[in-house]
Amino acid sequence: MIARAVAVVLALWAAPVAAVDCRDIAYDGNRYTICEVDAAQDKLQLFLRDGDGQIYGHFSTLEDDLNNRGKVLSFATNAGMYHRDRSPVGLYRDGDTEEMRLVTNPGPGNFGLLPNGVFCIGDTRTDVIETLTFEATQPDCRYATQSGPMLVIDGELHPRFLPDSTSYFIRNGVGTSADGQRVVFAISRNAVTFHQFGRLFRDELNLPNALYFDGNISRLHAPQINRSDAGFMMGPIVGVVEPATDNPDADNATN
């Protein structure tokens, strides 16, 4: 019995620990929640439709589907703009399936405020890539979602962002490091301008590229800080998935 208990404890000690780190921060007079993901360790992926082709729409619906398959959603947020039917506005790729093509021309709304960009999840790295650069380089992405505008482009703020803007909204987005290993998602806890949000990624989080996901519809699922936002149906969702821990001996060992 003792040997078995020791084996369980050793197994738990050896198991990989999720690198998702969610916390509240303050920067330049504004409040944010950020979640940092280790691209080399965490299973980061996009979600849009279930096995029957139905839009997930809500964190709870996605959670239920994953739980039925023995998995846990340890982090999630909305990931790109969508039409009324929740279909993606721009590029959306899930493995070998591409639901929507890359959109390179300017258009209405925030998505069309060029330059916009693509959030690309590969096998060994995850990157935010400006759309025309993405088109020219054709990076290998297991998952990809296009949104806009870019917040930070190679260390520079989007050229259309104004320091004295009066356009304040709740905003969320994602930034990535130059080596593609550090991925930081952020959602504002009070209304901010694009300029303020871009500076968060560039100056506080030290990330050379960052992409805007959306505004007031933005939501976050972060169980480690007891947060899972509800609201209207979403389109694309990005999340981290982990195996469910359902071993009763493991549960007892941690109590």
mmCIF file of N, CA, C and O in Angstrom, residues 68-159:
data_model
loop_
_atom_site.group_PDB
_atom_site.id
_atom_site.type_symbol
_atom_site.label_atom_id
_atom_site.label_comp_id
_atom_site.label_asym_id
_atom_site.label_seq_id
_atom_site.Cartn_x
_atom_site.Cartn_y
_atom_site.Cartn_z
ATOM 1 N N ASN A 68 -16.674 15.267 -22.372
ATOM 2 C CA ASN A 68 -17.162 13.974 -22.862
ATOM 3 C C ASN A 68 -16.063 13.166 -23.542
ATOM 4 O O ASN A 68 -16.198 11.954 -23.707
ATOM 5 N N ARG A 69 -14.989 13.850 -23.920
ATOM 6 C CA ARG A 69 -13.861 13.164 -24.556
ATOM 7 C C ARG A 69 -12.673 13.042 -23.608
ATOM 8 O O ARG A 69 -11.551 12.767 -24.043
ATOM 9 N N GLY A 70 -12.917 13.243 -22.310
ATOM 10 C CA GLY A 70 -11.863 13.078 -21.324
ATOM 11 C C GLY A 70 -10.834 14.185 -21.308
ATOM 12 O O GLY A 70 -9.677 13.964 -20.951
ATOM 13 N N LYS A 71 -11.259 15.404 -21.688
ATOM 14 C CA LYS A 71 -10.343 16.536 -21.733
ATOM 15 C C LYS A 71 -10.918 17.713 -20.953
ATOM 16 O O LYS A 71 -12.108 17.749 -20.657
ATOM 17 N N VAL A 72 -10.037 18.660 -20.636
ATOM 18 C CA VAL A 72 -10.422 19.831 -19.849
ATOM 19 C C VAL A 72 -9.983 21.093 -20.582
ATOM 20 O O VAL A 72 -8.877 21.159 -21.129
ATOM 21 N N LEU A 73 -10.848 22.101 -20.595
ATOM 22 C CA LEU A 73 -10.524 23.405 -21.160
ATOM 23 C C LEU A 73 -9.952 24.268 -20.038
ATOM 24 O O LEU A 73 -10.674 24.748 -19.177
ATOM 25 N N SER A 74 -8.633 24.453 -20.037
ATOM 26 C CA SER A 74 -8.001 25.181 -18.936
ATOM 27 C C SER A 74 -7.876 26.675 -19.191
ATOM 28 O O SER A 74 -7.563 27.436 -18.265
ATOM 29 N N PHE A 75 -8.113 27.097 -20.426
ATOM 30 C CA PHE A 75 -8.094 28.512 -20.772
ATOM 31 C C PHE A 75 -8.778 28.677 -22.128
ATOM 32 O O PHE A 75 -8.668 27.799 -23.003
ATOM 33 N N ALA A 76 -9.484 29.803 -22.320
ATOM 34 C CA ALA A 76 -10.063 30.093 -23.628
ATOM 35 C C ALA A 76 -10.439 31.567 -23.723
ATOM 36 O O ALA A 76 -10.686 32.233 -22.709
ATOM 37 N N THR A 77 -10.488 32.061 -24.961
ATOM 38 C CA THR A 77 -10.982 33.406 -25.230
ATOM 39 C C THR A 77 -11.471 33.450 -26.679
ATOM 40 O O THR A 77 -11.133 32.574 -27.473
ATOM 41 N N ASN A 78 -12.295 34.446 -26.993
ATOM 42 C CA ASN A 78 -12.717 34.616 -28.384
ATOM 43 C C ASN A 78 -11.495 34.933 -29.237
ATOM 44 O O ASN A 78 -10.542 35.563 -28.784
ATOM 45 N N ALA A 79 -11.528 34.497 -30.522
ATOM 46 C CA ALA A 79 -10.304 34.543 -31.329
ATOM 47 C C ALA A 79 -10.573 34.976 -32.763
ATOM 48 O O ALA A 79 -10.351 34.213 -33.698
ATOM 49 N N GLY A 80 -11.034 36.183 -32.952
ATOM 50 C CA GLY A 80 -11.219 36.678 -34.305
ATOM 51 C C GLY A 80 -12.655 37.075 -34.583
ATOM 52 O O GLY A 80 -13.592 36.604 -33.933
ATOM 53 N N MET A 81 -12.826 37.904 -35.603
ATOM 54 C CA MET A 81 -14.147 38.457 -35.903
ATOM 55 C C MET A 81 -14.961 37.517 -36.775
ATOM 56 O O MET A 81 -14.413 36.669 -37.480
ATOM 57 N N TYR A 82 -16.289 37.691 -36.703
ATOM 58 C CA TYR A 82 -17.181 36.749 -37.362
ATOM 59 C C TYR A 82 -18.430 37.456 -37.852
ATOM 60 O O TYR A 82 -18.767 38.563 -37.419
ATOM 61 N N HIS A 83 -19.119 36.795 -38.800
ATOM 62 C CA HIS A 83 -20.373 37.315 -39.339
ATOM 63 C C HIS A 83 -21.537 36.966 -38.398
ATOM 64 O O HIS A 83 -21.349 36.309 -37.367
ATOM 65 N N ARG A 84 -22.745 37.370 -38.778
ATOM 66 C CA ARG A 84 -23.922 37.124 -37.942
ATOM 67 C C ARG A 84 -24.150 35.629 -37.695
ATOM 68 O O ARG A 84 -24.676 35.235 -36.651
ATOM 69 N N ASP A 85 -23.766 34.806 -38.679
ATOM 70 C CA ASP A 85 -23.937 33.363 -38.506
ATOM 71 C C ASP A 85 -22.756 32.717 -37.790
ATOM 72 O O ASP A 85 -22.634 31.509 -37.727
ATOM 73 N N ARG A 86 -21.841 33.551 -37.254
ATOM 74 C CA ARG A 86 -20.670 33.142 -36.484
ATOM 75 C C ARG A 86 -19.558 32.562 -37.352
ATOM 76 O O ARG A 86 -18.556 32.056 -36.846
ATOM 77 N N SER A 87 -19.702 32.620 -38.673
ATOM 78 C CA SER A 87 -18.627 32.171 -39.561
ATOM 79 C C SER A 87 -17.530 33.227 -39.590
ATOM 80 O O SER A 87 -17.793 34.421 -39.450
ATOM 81 N N PRO A 88 -16.268 32.827 -39.760
ATOM 82 C CA PRO A 88 -15.146 33.769 -39.701
ATOM 83 C C PRO A 88 -15.176 34.799 -40.825
ATOM 84 O O PRO A 88 -15.539 34.490 -41.956
ATOM 85 N N VAL A 89 -14.760 36.019 -40.514
ATOM 86 C CA VAL A 89 -14.666 37.075 -41.510
ATOM 87 C C VAL A 89 -13.470 36.841 -42.423
ATOM 88 O O VAL A 89 -13.532 37.066 -43.633
ATOM 89 N N GLY A 90 -12.363 36.400 -41.843
ATOM 90 C CA GLY A 90 -11.137 36.163 -42.602
ATOM 91 C C GLY A 90 -10.680 34.728 -42.507
ATOM 92 O O GLY A 90 -11.463 33.829 -42.187
ATOM 93 N N LEU A 91 -9.405 34.513 -42.777
ATOM 94 C CA LEU A 91 -8.830 33.172 -42.787
ATOM 95 C C LEU A 91 -9.164 32.403 -41.514
ATOM 96 O O LEU A 91 -9.006 32.919 -40.406
ATOM 97 N N TYR A 92 -9.631 31.183 -41.701
ATOM 98 C CA TYR A 92 -9.805 30.284 -40.561
ATOM 99 C C TYR A 92 -9.406 28.882 -41.006
ATOM 100 O O TYR A 92 -9.986 28.327 -41.928
ATOM 101 N N ARG A 93 -8.393 28.339 -40.342
ATOM 102 C CA ARG A 93 -7.856 27.032 -40.692
ATOM 103 C C ARG A 93 -7.823 26.125 -39.470
ATOM 104 O O ARG A 93 -7.373 26.533 -38.397
ATOM 105 N N ASP A 94 -8.315 24.928 -39.643
ATOM 106 C CA ASP A 94 -8.298 23.905 -38.596
ATOM 107 C C ASP A 94 -7.739 22.632 -39.215
ATOM 108 O O ASP A 94 -8.448 21.876 -39.873
ATOM 109 N N GLY A 95 -6.436 22.417 -39.038
ATOM 110 C CA GLY A 95 -5.795 21.264 -39.657
ATOM 111 C C GLY A 95 -5.815 21.387 -41.172
ATOM 112 O O GLY A 95 -5.353 22.381 -41.744
ATOM 113 N N ASP A 96 -6.380 20.388 -41.837
ATOM 114 C CA ASP A 96 -6.459 20.402 -43.302
ATOM 115 C C ASP A 96 -7.699 21.129 -43.815
ATOM 116 O O ASP A 96 -7.883 21.266 -45.028
ATOM 117 N N THR A 97 -8.545 21.587 -42.898
ATOM 118 C CA THR A 97 -9.789 22.266 -43.286
ATOM 119 C C THR A 97 -9.614 23.779 -43.224
ATOM 120 O O THR A 97 -9.188 24.319 -42.210
ATOM 121 N N GLU A 98 -9.937 24.461 -44.330
ATOM 122 C CA GLU A 98 -9.883 25.915 -44.363
ATOM 123 C C GLU A 98 -11.285 26.432 -44.621
ATOM 124 O O GLU A 98 -11.803 26.336 -45.726
ATOM 125 N N GLU A 99 -11.912 26.972 -43.585
ATOM 126 C CA GLU A 99 -13.305 27.410 -43.702
ATOM 127 C C GLU A 99 -13.429 28.719 -44.462
ATOM 128 O O GLU A 99 -14.430 28.952 -45.138
ATOM 129 N N MET A 100 -12.426 29.587 -44.315
ATOM 130 C CA MET A 100 -12.459 30.885 -44.996
ATOM 131 C C MET A 100 -11.050 31.225 -45.458
ATOM 132 O O MET A 100 -10.073 30.906 -44.782
ATOM 133 N N ARG A 101 -10.949 31.851 -46.630
ATOM 134 C CA ARG A 101 -9.663 32.213 -47.221
ATOM 135 C C ARG A 101 -9.079 33.453 -46.546
ATOM 136 O O ARG A 101 -9.767 34.188 -45.816
ATOM 137 N N LEU A 102 -7.805 33.722 -46.838
ATOM 138 C CA LEU A 102 -7.134 34.926 -46.372
ATOM 139 C C LEU A 102 -7.700 36.147 -47.101
ATOM 140 O O LEU A 102 -7.845 36.145 -48.325
ATOM 141 N N VAL A 103 -8.038 37.190 -46.340
ATOM 142 C CA VAL A 103 -8.560 38.437 -46.908
ATOM 143 C C VAL A 103 -7.456 39.483 -46.839
ATOM 144 O O VAL A 103 -6.980 39.809 -45.751
ATOM 145 N N THR A 104 -7.042 40.014 -47.993
ATOM 146 C CA THR A 104 -5.914 40.954 -48.030
ATOM 147 C C THR A 104 -6.314 42.384 -48.355
ATOM 148 O O THR A 104 -5.498 43.296 -48.223
ATOM 149 N N ASN A 105 -7.548 42.593 -48.792
ATOM 150 C CA ASN A 105 -7.961 43.942 -49.181
ATOM 151 C C ASN A 105 -8.551 44.705 -48.000
ATOM 152 O O ASN A 105 -9.083 44.099 -47.068
ATOM 153 N N PRO A 106 -8.482 46.042 -48.020
ATOM 154 C CA PRO A 106 -9.084 46.838 -46.949
ATOM 155 C C PRO A 106 -10.602 46.727 -46.987
ATOM 156 O O PRO A 106 -11.188 46.363 -48.010
ATOM 157 N N GLY A 107 -11.225 47.032 -45.870
ATOM 158 C CA GLY A 107 -12.673 46.941 -45.804
ATOM 159 C C GLY A 107 -13.198 47.727 -44.626
ATOM 160 O O GLY A 107 -12.456 48.435 -43.942
ATOM 161 N N PRO A 108 -14.489 47.597 -44.333
ATOM 162 C CA PRO A 108 -15.091 48.347 -43.235
ATOM 163 C C PRO A 108 -14.728 47.751 -41.877
ATOM 164 O O PRO A 108 -14.320 46.595 -41.766
ATOM 165 N N GLY A 109 -14.894 48.546 -40.862
ATOM 166 C CA GLY A 109 -14.731 48.063 -39.490
ATOM 167 C C GLY A 109 -13.283 47.845 -39.103
ATOM 168 O O GLY A 109 -12.349 48.109 -39.862
ATOM 169 N N ASN A 110 -13.101 47.334 -37.895
ATOM 170 C CA ASN A 110 -11.759 47.128 -37.369
ATOM 171 C C ASN A 110 -10.982 46.081 -38.158
ATOM 172 O O ASN A 110 -9.766 46.204 -38.340
ATOM 173 N N PHE A 111 -11.673 45.039 -38.622
ATOM 174 C CA PHE A 111 -10.986 43.994 -39.382
ATOM 175 C C PHE A 111 -10.294 44.581 -40.603
ATOM 176 O O PHE A 111 -9.164 44.190 -40.940
ATOM 177 N N GLY A 112 -10.954 45.497 -41.295
ATOM 178 C CA GLY A 112 -10.423 46.067 -42.521
ATOM 179 C C GLY A 112 -9.489 47.239 -42.335
ATOM 180 O O GLY A 112 -9.053 47.852 -43.311
ATOM 181 N N LEU A 113 -9.150 47.558 -41.072
ATOM 182 C CA LEU A 113 -8.229 48.654 -40.786
ATOM 183 C C LEU A 113 -6.801 48.135 -40.961
ATOM 184 O O LEU A 113 -6.146 47.738 -40.001
ATOM 185 N N LEU A 114 -6.322 48.114 -42.193
ATOM 186 C CA LEU A 114 -5.022 47.506 -42.490
ATOM 187 C C LEU A 114 -3.874 48.328 -41.912
ATOM 188 O O LEU A 114 -3.968 49.550 -41.847
ATOM 189 N N PRO A 115 -2.790 47.650 -41.517
ATOM 190 C CA PRO A 115 -2.582 46.213 -41.619
ATOM 191 C C PRO A 115 -3.302 45.410 -40.527
ATOM 192 O O PRO A 115 -3.322 45.808 -39.370
ATOM 193 N N ASN A 116 -3.880 44.286 -40.972
ATOM 194 C CA ASN A 116 -4.410 43.322 -40.010
ATOM 195 C C ASN A 116 -3.481 42.110 -39.988
ATOM 196 O O ASN A 116 -2.369 42.174 -40.522
ATOM 197 N N GLY A 117 -3.899 41.004 -39.372
ATOM 198 C CA GLY A 117 -2.945 39.920 -39.229
ATOM 199 C C GLY A 117 -3.574 38.574 -38.978
ATOM 200 O O GLY A 117 -4.801 38.427 -38.918
ATOM 201 N N VAL A 118 -2.707 37.581 -38.824
ATOM 202 C CA VAL A 118 -3.118 36.192 -38.625
ATOM 203 C C VAL A 118 -2.452 35.648 -37.366
ATOM 204 O O VAL A 118 -1.250 35.865 -37.141
ATOM 205 N N PHE A 119 -3.230 34.974 -36.563
ATOM 206 C CA PHE A 119 -2.714 34.241 -35.408
ATOM 207 C C PHE A 119 -2.486 32.805 -35.862
ATOM 208 O O PHE A 119 -3.432 32.104 -36.215
ATOM 209 N N CYS A 120 -1.240 32.387 -35.903
ATOM 210 C CA CYS A 120 -0.826 31.099 -36.490
ATOM 211 C C CYS A 120 -0.268 30.175 -35.418
ATOM 212 O O CYS A 120 0.742 30.489 -34.783
ATOM 213 N N ILE A 121 -0.927 29.040 -35.213
ATOM 214 C CA ILE A 121 -0.475 28.030 -34.252
ATOM 215 C C ILE A 121 0.175 26.894 -35.030
ATOM 216 O O ILE A 121 -0.493 26.169 -35.777
ATOM 217 N N GLY A 122 1.487 26.744 -34.898
ATOM 218 C CA GLY A 122 2.217 25.691 -35.588
ATOM 219 C C GLY A 122 2.565 24.544 -34.664
ATOM 220 O O GLY A 122 2.147 24.503 -33.507
ATOM 221 N N ASP A 123 3.351 23.625 -35.169
ATOM 222 C CA ASP A 123 3.738 22.463 -34.367
ATOM 223 C C ASP A 123 4.773 22.810 -33.311
ATOM 224 O O ASP A 123 4.808 22.202 -32.239
ATOM 225 N N THR A 124 5.647 23.775 -33.590
ATOM 226 C CA THR A 124 6.733 24.094 -32.666
ATOM 227 C C THR A 124 6.724 25.533 -32.182
ATOM 228 O O THR A 124 7.491 25.879 -31.290
ATOM 229 N N ARG A 125 5.859 26.375 -32.763
ATOM 230 C CA ARG A 125 5.820 27.776 -32.372
ATOM 231 C C ARG A 125 4.448 28.364 -32.693
ATOM 232 O O ARG A 125 3.687 27.811 -33.482
ATOM 233 N N THR A 126 4.169 29.516 -32.088
ATOM 234 C CA THR A 126 2.922 30.240 -32.330
ATOM 235 C C THR A 126 3.267 31.705 -32.578
ATOM 236 O O THR A 126 4.059 32.297 -31.834
ATOM 237 N N ASP A 127 2.671 32.289 -33.633
ATOM 238 C CA ASP A 127 3.058 33.643 -34.035
ATOM 239 C C ASP A 127 1.861 34.487 -34.438
ATOM 240 O O ASP A 127 0.871 33.968 -34.968
ATOM 241 N N VAL A 128 1.987 35.787 -34.222
ATOM 242 C CA VAL A 128 1.130 36.788 -34.840
ATOM 243 C C VAL A 128 1.889 37.307 -36.055
ATOM 244 O O VAL A 128 3.037 37.761 -35.928
ATOM 245 N N ILE A 129 1.260 37.249 -37.232
ATOM 246 C CA ILE A 129 1.933 37.599 -38.481
ATOM 247 C C ILE A 129 1.057 38.562 -39.274
ATOM 248 O O ILE A 129 -0.127 38.294 -39.499
ATOM 249 N N GLU A 130 1.630 39.673 -39.712
ATOM 250 C CA GLU A 130 0.898 40.637 -40.538
ATOM 251 C C GLU A 130 0.417 39.940 -41.816
ATOM 252 O O GLU A 130 1.101 39.087 -42.367
ATOM 253 N N THR A 131 -0.769 40.301 -42.289
ATOM 254 C CA THR A 131 -1.444 39.544 -43.346
ATOM 255 C C THR A 131 -0.630 39.433 -44.634
ATOM 256 O O THR A 131 -0.518 38.334 -45.206
ATOM 257 N N LEU A 132 -0.063 40.521 -45.135
ATOM 258 C CA LEU A 132 0.696 40.446 -46.383
ATOM 259 C C LEU A 132 1.978 39.636 -46.214
ATOM 260 O O LEU A 132 2.412 38.937 -47.136
ATOM 261 N N THR A 133 2.572 39.712 -45.032
ATOM 262 C CA THR A 133 3.737 38.870 -44.737
ATOM 263 C C THR A 133 3.330 37.406 -44.696
ATOM 264 O O THR A 133 4.038 36.532 -45.203
ATOM 265 N N PHE A 134 2.172 37.142 -44.111
ATOM 266 C CA PHE A 134 1.650 35.778 -44.068
ATOM 267 C C PHE A 134 1.430 35.252 -45.492
ATOM 268 O O PHE A 134 1.803 34.127 -45.813
ATOM 269 N N GLU A 135 0.840 36.075 -46.345
ATOM 270 C CA GLU A 135 0.576 35.671 -47.732
ATOM 271 C C GLU A 135 1.876 35.366 -48.471
ATOM 272 O O GLU A 135 1.966 34.400 -49.246
ATOM 273 N N ALA A 136 2.912 36.171 -48.214
ATOM 274 C CA ALA A 136 4.178 36.019 -48.924
ATOM 275 C C ALA A 136 4.987 34.821 -48.431
ATOM 276 O O ALA A 136 5.675 34.159 -49.218
ATOM 277 N N THR A 137 4.907 34.535 -47.141
ATOM 278 C CA THR A 137 5.754 33.495 -46.559
ATOM 279 C C THR A 137 5.076 32.141 -46.412
ATOM 280 O O THR A 137 5.744 31.119 -46.299
ATOM 281 N N GLN A 138 3.735 32.135 -46.390
ATOM 282 C CA GLN A 138 2.973 30.884 -46.271
ATOM 283 C C GLN A 138 3.501 29.989 -45.135
ATOM 284 O O GLN A 138 3.937 28.866 -45.359
ATOM 285 N N PRO A 139 3.479 30.487 -43.891
ATOM 286 C CA PRO A 139 3.975 29.686 -42.759
ATOM 287 C C PRO A 139 3.112 28.453 -42.526
ATOM 288 O O PRO A 139 1.940 28.406 -42.918
ATOM 289 N N ASP A 140 3.694 27.469 -41.901
ATOM 290 C CA ASP A 140 2.999 26.210 -41.615
ATOM 291 C C ASP A 140 2.183 26.376 -40.330
ATOM 292 O O ASP A 140 2.749 26.482 -39.238
ATOM 293 N N CYS A 141 0.868 26.414 -40.456
ATOM 294 C CA CYS A 141 -0.019 26.600 -39.306
ATOM 295 C C CYS A 141 -0.968 25.415 -39.196
ATOM 296 O O CYS A 141 -1.695 25.117 -40.146
ATOM 297 N N ARG A 142 -0.994 24.781 -38.028
ATOM 298 C CA ARG A 142 -2.026 23.764 -37.783
ATOM 299 C C ARG A 142 -3.385 24.438 -37.623
ATOM 300 O O ARG A 142 -4.409 23.903 -38.048
ATOM 301 N N TYR A 143 -3.363 25.588 -36.973
ATOM 302 C CA TYR A 143 -4.565 26.398 -36.797
ATOM 303 C C TYR A 143 -4.219 27.833 -37.158
ATOM 304 O O TYR A 143 -3.101 28.297 -36.887
ATOM 305 N N ALA A 144 -5.165 28.549 -37.774
ATOM 306 C CA ALA A 144 -4.938 29.952 -38.101
ATOM 307 C C ALA A 144 -6.255 30.693 -38.077
ATOM 308 O O ALA A 144 -7.281 30.196 -38.543
ATOM 309 N N THR A 145 -6.228 31.913 -37.522
ATOM 310 C CA THR A 145 -7.405 32.776 -37.518
ATOM 311 C C THR A 145 -6.954 34.190 -37.821
ATOM 312 O O THR A 145 -5.959 34.675 -37.269
ATOM 313 N N GLN A 146 -7.666 34.859 -38.721
ATOM 314 C CA GLN A 146 -7.330 36.216 -39.126
ATOM 315 C C GLN A 146 -8.222 37.221 -38.406
ATOM 316 O O GLN A 146 -9.418 36.993 -38.224
ATOM 317 N N SER A 147 -7.632 38.323 -38.000
ATOM 318 C CA SER A 147 -8.390 39.365 -37.320
ATOM 319 C C SER A 147 -7.711 40.705 -37.588
ATOM 320 O O SER A 147 -6.732 40.782 -38.332
ATOM 321 N N GLY A 148 -8.214 41.742 -36.992
ATOM 322 C CA GLY A 148 -7.597 43.034 -37.207
ATOM 323 C C GLY A 148 -8.261 44.126 -36.383
ATOM 324 O O GLY A 148 -9.375 43.970 -35.910
ATOM 325 N N PRO A 149 -7.499 45.194 -36.211
ATOM 326 C CA PRO A 149 -6.197 45.446 -36.824
ATOM 327 C C PRO A 149 -5.048 44.823 -36.038
ATOM 328 O O PRO A 149 -5.230 44.336 -34.927
ATOM 329 N N MET A 150 -3.846 44.847 -36.648
ATOM 330 C CA MET A 150 -2.646 44.560 -35.873
ATOM 331 C C MET A 150 -2.528 45.636 -34.793
ATOM 332 O O MET A 150 -2.851 46.812 -35.026
ATOM 333 N N LEU A 151 -2.068 45.237 -33.631
ATOM 334 C CA LEU A 151 -1.812 46.200 -32.558
ATOM 335 C C LEU A 151 -0.358 46.650 -32.574
ATOM 336 O O LEU A 151 -0.064 47.844 -32.431
ATOM 337 N N VAL A 152 0.536 45.679 -32.735
ATOM 338 C CA VAL A 152 1.972 45.942 -32.797
ATOM 339 C C VAL A 152 2.538 45.178 -33.986
ATOM 340 O O VAL A 152 2.217 44.002 -34.180
ATOM 341 N N ILE A 153 3.365 45.853 -34.791
ATOM 342 C CA ILE A 153 3.950 45.250 -35.985
ATOM 343 C C ILE A 153 5.457 45.440 -35.924
ATOM 344 O O ILE A 153 5.968 46.560 -36.086
ATOM 345 N N ASP A 154 6.186 44.360 -35.656
ATOM 346 C CA ASP A 154 7.654 44.425 -35.560
ATOM 347 C C ASP A 154 8.105 45.541 -34.627
ATOM 348 O O ASP A 154 9.013 46.324 -34.937
ATOM 349 N N GLY A 155 7.440 45.623 -33.487
ATOM 350 C CA GLY A 155 7.833 46.587 -32.463
ATOM 351 C C GLY A 155 7.245 47.973 -32.606
ATOM 352 O O GLY A 155 7.507 48.839 -31.762
ATOM 353 N N GLU A 156 6.437 48.211 -33.639
ATOM 354 C CA GLU A 156 5.827 49.519 -33.853
ATOM 355 C C GLU A 156 4.311 49.418 -33.715
ATOM 356 O O GLU A 156 3.701 48.450 -34.155
ATOM 357 N N LEU A 157 3.708 50.458 -33.124
ATOM 358 C CA LEU A 157 2.253 50.491 -33.032
ATOM 359 C C LEU A 157 1.648 50.674 -34.415
ATOM 360 O O LEU A 157 2.271 51.223 -35.326
ATOM 361 N N HIS A 158 0.423 50.189 -34.582
ATOM 362 C CA HIS A 158 -0.319 50.393 -35.832
ATOM 363 C C HIS A 158 -0.292 51.878 -36.189
ATOM 364 O O HIS A 158 -0.543 52.734 -35.333
ATOM 365 N N PRO A 159 0.007 52.215 -37.443
ATOM 366 C CA PRO A 159 0.166 53.634 -37.808
ATOM 367 C C PRO A 159 -1.100 54.479 -37.680
ATOM 368 O O PRO A 159 -1.021 55.716 -37.641
#
